[in-house]
Amino acid sequence: KCDNCKKLIAVEGCEQYSYISFSCVGCDNLESLKGAPNIIDGNFDCSYCKKLKDLKGSPSIVFGNFSCSNCNISTLEGSPKFVLDSFVCSSCNNLRDLIGSPIEVSSFCCNYCKGLITLFGITNKIIDVLSVVNCPNLRNILGFPERIGTVIFKECPKVNDEYIRKDFKSDYKQYIGDATNSKYLNTVNN
């Protein structure tokens, strides 16, 4: 664990397998994840690393959560292939799409991504929850996952209900709307 290390610019030299969680939260000068462990038995958290521009060098497999929230990344390329719990890229305002997302995750959260305009590239299989909240520039949901548990859309004003209904596959059950004009979509796959 090296949270808030002001001098850390790289994570090279780490063991390639970590039996515990790995955290470099708030390392202001961290520019690269190259050399990070390849497999993480717990959680991997590189949130609040403002100089981090991409996820190249991330672990391939994370058995817990993976979070890169509040970073200046402009792409998810290099992210883990498999995250057995939650993949969180919230408040990454330079993300325009989700190309490079993991192959499979339990939950996917991309809340408060002000630059996000499309879900294109998103993980194809989300076992539990997809949360997309307060992404004001999100215009479409192209590339919507084929397999998913529950979807939460809220405060994404440029994605209208008609577009959501048209873009969803017919085997999804949908519920849209509440008193605050939020969009909640509960989906069930058989």
Tab-separated table of C-alpha atoms in Angstrom, residues 153 161 165 174-185:
chain	number	residue	atom	x	y	z
A	153	PHE	CA	-29.602	5.222	-15.549
A	161	ASP	CA	-36.548	7.120	-23.115
A	165	ARG	CA	-36.518	1.448	-25.648
A	174	GLN	CA	-37.789	-2.474	-18.751
A	175	TYR	CA	-38.958	0.018	-16.197
A	176	ILE	CA	-38.274	3.677	-16.871
A	177	GLY	CA	-39.100	6.707	-14.806
A	178	ASP	CA	-39.746	8.040	-11.356
A	179	ALA	CA	-40.741	11.372	-9.833
A	180	THR	CA	-37.319	12.938	-10.475
A	181	ASN	CA	-37.251	11.903	-14.154
A	182	SER	CA	-34.536	9.359	-13.427
A	183	LYS	CA	-34.293	6.341	-15.660
A	184	TYR	CA	-34.047	2.948	-13.989
A	185	LEU	CA	-33.914	-0.110	-16.196
